[in-house]
Amino acid sequence: MNFTRWSARLPGTQRRAAARTETPVSPDRRGEGSVPAARAGQPADGTPLVPAVDELPARDVLDHVPALVALVHGPDHRIAYVNDAYAAAFGVRPLGTPAREALPELAELGLLPLLDQVLRSGKPRTLKSRKAVDGRSYTFTCTPVDEGGDRDGGVLVFATDVTDHAEAAERLRASERRQRETAVTLQRSLLPQELEQPDDLRIAATYQPGGTEAAVGGDWYDVITLGGGRTALVIGDVMGRGVRAAAVMGQLRTAVRAYARLDLPPHEVLQLLDGLATEIDANQIATCVYAVHDPNEGRLVYASAGHLPILVRDENGTVSRADEPTGPPLGTGGWIHSSGSIALGPGSTAVLYTDGLVERRDEDLDEGIAALEGALAGATGTPQVVCDRLVRSAGVTADHDDDVAVLVLQHPARTGPDGDLFRNAALELLGGVEAAPRARAFASGVLTSWRFPAELHDLGVLAASELVANSLQHGTPPMRLRLRRTDRRLIIEVTDGDDHLPRRRRAEPGDESGRGIAIVATIASNWGCRRTPGGGKAVWCEFVLPKS
C-alpha cells in the first residue's frame, strides 16, 4: 500500500492536495496565492532546518504512535496496515485479509457495522470506552480515508487506551451504588417493618425508592394505635436526597410516635414537630400529614404541614379531597397549624401519599392529583390491592425518578355475624348521688347482653364505676359513659367538661382519694386520657377479649 497517496480527512482540517501536484513548483513561488505549507525557514543563527509536517514519513509516524492504529480498505475492510502498538495488543495481523476474519477483536466490540457507516457516510464515528479482549478499555475513532478522490477507499481505526479513566469511572459508580444501597437500607430499616392493624380499620402501605439514577429521598409513613379505639396515621416527605434525608426522616418518625402517645390534637403534634425539625437541621424542611381516626365519630381529624391532600372515597364511590387547612412545611418555624376533618364512615377508603406518586415534570401537579382521584374511584378490593392499583395507574416503575410512599386505610362496613362483634352503647350522666349506681347498672346490663364471661363482666363493671366516680368527684358536666366492643377488646370511656387530666399516683394509707385510677390501671389491659376538641377530657380503659 502506497501511504503517500492516502490522506485522512480528519474533522476540522483540509487536505493539502494542491500541494501535491505533478507539476513542480519553484521554491520561491511555493505558497503564492494560498496559505504557505507547514515548512521551516532557515533560522538567522544557522540552526539546522526542522522537518515540516509534509516531509514526515507517515509510516514511521504511525509505527511509533502509542495508540493502536489500523488501516482497512474496501467494502470488506481488508487489512492494509496495523502499527506496532496494535500488534503488541492483539498480535500480528496478515495484510489483505478481511477484517471479519483477521480482526475478531473489532467484531466482538461491534466495530464492523461502524466501519460500514463510515464508508457510506464519509464522516468519522467514535465508539467510547469499550473493553477489549485484552482486558483493557479503548475509545475507537474511525476516520474515512480516500485515495485519489475515491470516497470508498478505506477507514483509519485509531484506538486510545482509556483503561485508567474507565476504571476510575467504575470505582465512582461502585461508590455511588454503595452509597445508594446504604441509603435504601437505612430508609427501609427506619420504616415500620410491620404495620399496626387497629380493630376498626384495615391498612396497607407501600414504599418504592427511586430508580438507580435517583438518590433515595426521605419519604415515610406510620400507623400508631392510640388506645380507646383511636388510630393515628402519618405520612411525610423530607426534602433532599441521600443518607442525610433518610436520617432526618428517622428522627421525625421517632418523634411522631413519641408525640402521638401524648394523645394531642393533630395540629399540636405538628407544632411540636416543626420546632424539632428546626433543631435537627435548619436547612432541611419536610412536609407531613398527621391524622387521627375515632370510630365513635366516624371522621378523620387531620393537620397538614405543606403536604398533599388526603383523598377519601365514600361507600358510593364518590372521591373527596381534604384540601384545607394546610400549613407551611415543618422546619420553617413560627407558624400556627390548625386541624380539619373529613368524613370516614363505614365503607370508606382514604389514601395518604407523597408527591412521587402524582408529580411529573411534564404536567401540572393538580393534573396528577386528579388522575389519582379517578384511579381511586375505580379501585376496589383490599387495602393492599388498592395500594398496588394506585401505584400501577400512576405509572410508577422500578426506574421511577422519585421515591413513592402510599398509605391506604379502609373503614369496613360490617354486617351479619361480623357486625355483632362491633357494638356501641352510651349513657348520659346527669350527676348526683344516683349517677354511680345508674352507671353500674347500665354497664352490667350492656355487658350481659354482649355475653361476656362473668370475670370480664365484673371487671368491666368495676372499671366503669371507678371512672364515673372519678369524673363525678373531679370533673364537671356534661358527663357521658360509653362502652364499645370490637372483635378484640372491650373499651370503656367516660367524658366530662373539665380539662384537668388525671394522673396515676400512689395513695397513702390515710388518703380518701387517689385509688380509682390506680385500680383501673391494675385491672385493665391499658388506660389513658386525653383532652377533647370542644373542651373537657376523656378517660378510657380497655380489656383484651379472650380468644374464642
Tab-separated table of C-alpha atoms in Angstrom, residues 273-453:
chain	number	residue	atom	x	y	z
A	273	LEU	CA	-42.604	18.529	65.030
A	274	ASP	CA	-41.990	21.939	63.470
A	275	GLY	CA	-39.778	23.000	66.359
A	276	LEU	CA	-37.947	19.685	66.360
A	277	ALA	CA	-37.303	19.815	62.597
A	278	THR	CA	-35.679	23.227	63.012
A	279	GLU	CA	-33.406	21.876	65.741
A	280	ILE	CA	-32.418	18.767	63.751
A	281	ASP	CA	-31.303	20.690	60.671
A	282	ALA	CA	-32.208	24.284	59.912
A	283	ASN	CA	-31.549	23.636	56.202
A	284	GLN	CA	-33.937	20.683	55.956
A	285	ILE	CA	-37.691	21.024	55.617
A	286	ALA	CA	-40.330	18.328	55.445
A	287	THR	CA	-43.991	18.020	54.544
A	288	CYS	CA	-46.268	15.910	56.716
A	289	VAL	CA	-49.884	14.925	57.336
A	290	TYR	CA	-50.922	13.695	60.778
A	291	ALA	CA	-54.442	12.306	61.099
A	292	VAL	CA	-56.454	10.624	63.858
A	293	HIS	CA	-59.410	8.287	63.292
A	294	ASP	CA	-62.040	7.882	66.018
A	295	PRO	CA	-64.583	5.148	65.208
A	296	ASN	CA	-67.114	6.756	67.521
A	297	GLU	CA	-67.098	9.967	65.482
A	298	GLY	CA	-66.783	8.426	62.001
A	299	ARG	CA	-64.381	11.167	60.921
A	300	LEU	CA	-60.705	11.627	60.154
A	301	VAL	CA	-59.286	14.631	62.022
A	302	TYR	CA	-56.047	15.811	60.437
A	303	ALA	CA	-53.473	18.589	60.177
A	304	SER	CA	-51.212	19.176	57.182
A	305	ALA	CA	-47.782	20.789	57.026
A	306	GLY	CA	-47.423	21.609	53.331
A	307	HIS	CA	-48.392	18.084	52.283
A	308	LEU	CA	-50.651	16.867	49.500
A	309	PRO	CA	-54.368	16.491	50.321
A	310	ILE	CA	-55.865	13.286	51.700
A	311	LEU	CA	-58.271	11.576	49.287
A	312	VAL	CA	-61.367	9.759	50.612
A	313	ARG	CA	-63.763	7.583	48.631
A	314	ASP	CA	-67.110	7.005	50.354
A	315	GLU	CA	-69.250	3.880	50.175
A	316	ASN	CA	-70.913	5.195	46.984
A	317	GLY	CA	-67.599	5.622	45.119
A	318	THR	CA	-67.511	9.437	45.341
A	319	VAL	CA	-63.997	10.783	45.940
A	320	SER	CA	-63.456	13.853	48.144
A	321	ARG	CA	-60.299	15.889	48.580
A	322	ALA	CA	-59.316	17.206	52.034
A	323	ASP	CA	-57.781	20.473	50.855
A	324	GLU	CA	-57.974	22.702	53.915
A	325	PRO	CA	-56.443	23.591	56.252
A	326	THR	CA	-52.824	23.285	55.102
A	327	GLY	CA	-49.973	24.980	56.926
A	328	PRO	CA	-46.329	25.537	55.926
A	329	PRO	CA	-43.815	22.661	55.884
A	330	LEU	CA	-42.025	21.516	59.006
A	331	GLY	CA	-38.781	23.303	59.722
A	332	THR	CA	-39.959	26.764	58.649
A	333	GLY	CA	-40.692	27.770	62.269
A	334	GLY	CA	-43.017	30.360	63.788
A	335	TRP	CA	-46.239	29.247	62.104
A	336	ILE	CA	-49.513	28.116	63.659
A	337	HIS	CA	-51.098	24.952	62.277
A	338	SER	CA	-54.766	24.057	62.562
A	339	SER	CA	-56.815	20.883	62.369
A	340	GLY	CA	-59.569	19.958	59.944
A	341	SER	CA	-61.731	16.876	59.459
A	342	ILE	CA	-63.257	14.775	56.716
A	343	ALA	CA	-65.911	12.065	56.947
A	344	LEU	CA	-64.667	8.466	57.051
A	345	GLY	CA	-67.698	6.330	57.705
A	346	PRO	CA	-68.181	2.587	57.216
A	347	GLY	CA	-67.367	1.538	53.664
A	348	SER	CA	-64.960	4.452	53.080
A	349	THR	CA	-61.360	4.317	51.853
A	350	ALA	CA	-58.735	7.018	52.472
A	351	VAL	CA	-55.375	7.454	50.723
A	352	LEU	CA	-52.328	9.304	52.040
A	353	TYR	CA	-49.385	9.616	49.626
A	354	THR	CA	-46.201	11.510	48.793
A	355	ASP	CA	-45.540	13.677	45.735
A	356	GLY	CA	-43.633	10.948	43.892
A	357	LEU	CA	-46.979	9.300	43.122
A	358	VAL	CA	-48.569	12.299	41.368
A	359	GLU	CA	-45.834	14.772	40.414
A	360	ARG	CA	-44.453	14.665	36.869
A	361	ARG	CA	-42.107	17.069	35.134
A	362	ASP	CA	-44.302	17.452	32.070
A	363	GLU	CA	-47.660	18.075	33.760
A	364	ASP	CA	-49.262	20.195	36.468
A	365	LEU	CA	-49.476	18.779	39.993
A	366	ASP	CA	-53.268	19.214	40.074
A	367	GLU	CA	-53.500	17.023	36.985
A	368	GLY	CA	-51.624	14.274	38.787
A	369	ILE	CA	-53.925	14.514	41.829
A	370	ALA	CA	-56.994	14.494	39.570
A	371	ALA	CA	-55.683	11.356	37.847
A	372	LEU	CA	-55.195	9.734	41.249
A	373	GLU	CA	-58.775	10.628	42.192
A	374	GLY	CA	-60.005	8.896	39.040
A	375	ALA	CA	-57.917	5.815	39.814
A	376	LEU	CA	-59.188	5.724	43.413
A	377	ALA	CA	-62.819	5.963	42.270
A	378	GLY	CA	-62.423	2.707	40.357
A	379	ALA	CA	-60.080	0.888	42.729
A	380	THR	CA	-61.805	-1.752	44.833
A	381	GLY	CA	-60.636	-4.669	46.925
A	382	THR	CA	-58.437	-4.955	49.976
A	383	PRO	CA	-56.200	-2.046	51.033
A	384	GLN	CA	-53.152	-3.799	49.564
A	385	VAL	CA	-54.930	-4.343	46.247
A	386	VAL	CA	-55.990	-0.687	46.158
A	387	CYS	CA	-52.450	0.374	47.023
A	388	ASP	CA	-50.945	-1.661	44.182
A	389	ARG	CA	-53.534	-0.438	41.669
A	390	LEU	CA	-52.888	3.196	42.509
A	391	VAL	CA	-49.140	2.733	42.074
A	392	ARG	CA	-49.626	0.988	38.709
A	393	SER	CA	-52.130	3.573	37.465
A	394	ALA	CA	-49.615	6.338	38.223
A	395	GLY	CA	-47.039	4.626	36.007
A	396	VAL	CA	-44.549	4.061	38.811
A	397	THR	CA	-41.838	1.615	37.701
A	398	ALA	CA	-38.514	0.404	39.058
A	399	ASP	CA	-36.686	3.273	37.296
A	400	HIS	CA	-39.048	5.983	38.598
A	401	ASP	CA	-37.239	9.258	39.252
A	402	ASP	CA	-38.624	9.839	42.778
A	403	ASP	CA	-39.489	7.924	45.925
A	404	VAL	CA	-43.115	6.884	46.374
A	405	ALA	CA	-44.930	6.170	49.647
A	406	VAL	CA	-48.636	5.300	49.776
A	407	LEU	CA	-50.821	4.541	52.817
A	408	VAL	CA	-54.346	3.163	52.251
A	409	LEU	CA	-56.893	2.708	55.042
A	410	GLN	CA	-60.409	1.313	54.898
A	411	HIS	CA	-63.237	1.549	57.404
A	412	PRO	CA	-65.157	-1.641	56.578
A	413	ALA	CA	-68.930	-1.737	56.662
A	414	ARG	CA	-69.625	-4.723	58.903
A	415	THR	CA	-72.878	-6.650	58.666
A	416	GLY	CA	-74.176	-10.005	59.807
A	417	PRO	CA	-72.138	-12.021	62.323
A	418	ASP	CA	-69.151	-9.747	61.826
A	419	GLY	CA	-71.299	-6.745	62.742
A	420	ASP	CA	-72.325	-8.398	66.021
A	421	LEU	CA	-68.709	-8.217	67.158
A	422	PHE	CA	-68.704	-4.391	66.938
A	423	ARG	CA	-71.171	-2.751	69.310
A	424	ASN	CA	-71.592	0.652	70.967
A	425	ALA	CA	-73.608	1.787	73.974
A	426	ALA	CA	-73.659	5.198	75.692
A	427	LEU	CA	-75.298	6.752	78.762
A	428	GLU	CA	-75.608	10.437	79.564
A	429	LEU	CA	-74.796	11.107	83.251
A	430	LEU	CA	-76.608	13.995	84.899
A	431	GLY	CA	-74.651	13.923	88.141
A	432	GLY	CA	-75.871	13.486	91.674
A	433	VAL	CA	-75.686	10.590	94.078
A	434	GLU	CA	-77.634	8.319	91.717
A	435	ALA	CA	-75.139	8.695	88.844
A	436	ALA	CA	-72.728	5.999	90.044
A	437	PRO	CA	-75.429	3.330	90.666
A	438	ARG	CA	-77.001	4.130	87.267
A	439	ALA	CA	-73.648	3.767	85.574
A	440	ARG	CA	-73.001	0.390	87.242
A	441	ALA	CA	-76.445	-0.899	86.341
A	442	PHE	CA	-76.081	0.312	82.744
A	443	ALA	CA	-72.642	-1.265	82.337
A	444	SER	CA	-73.826	-4.545	83.866
A	445	GLY	CA	-76.826	-4.768	81.554
A	446	VAL	CA	-74.810	-3.975	78.415
A	447	LEU	CA	-72.021	-6.431	79.207
A	448	THR	CA	-74.554	-9.135	79.975
A	449	SER	CA	-76.291	-8.555	76.627
A	450	TRP	CA	-72.927	-8.797	74.883
A	451	ARG	CA	-72.459	-12.212	76.534
A	452	PHE	CA	-69.139	-11.549	78.137
A	453	PRO	CA	-67.729	-14.112	80.582
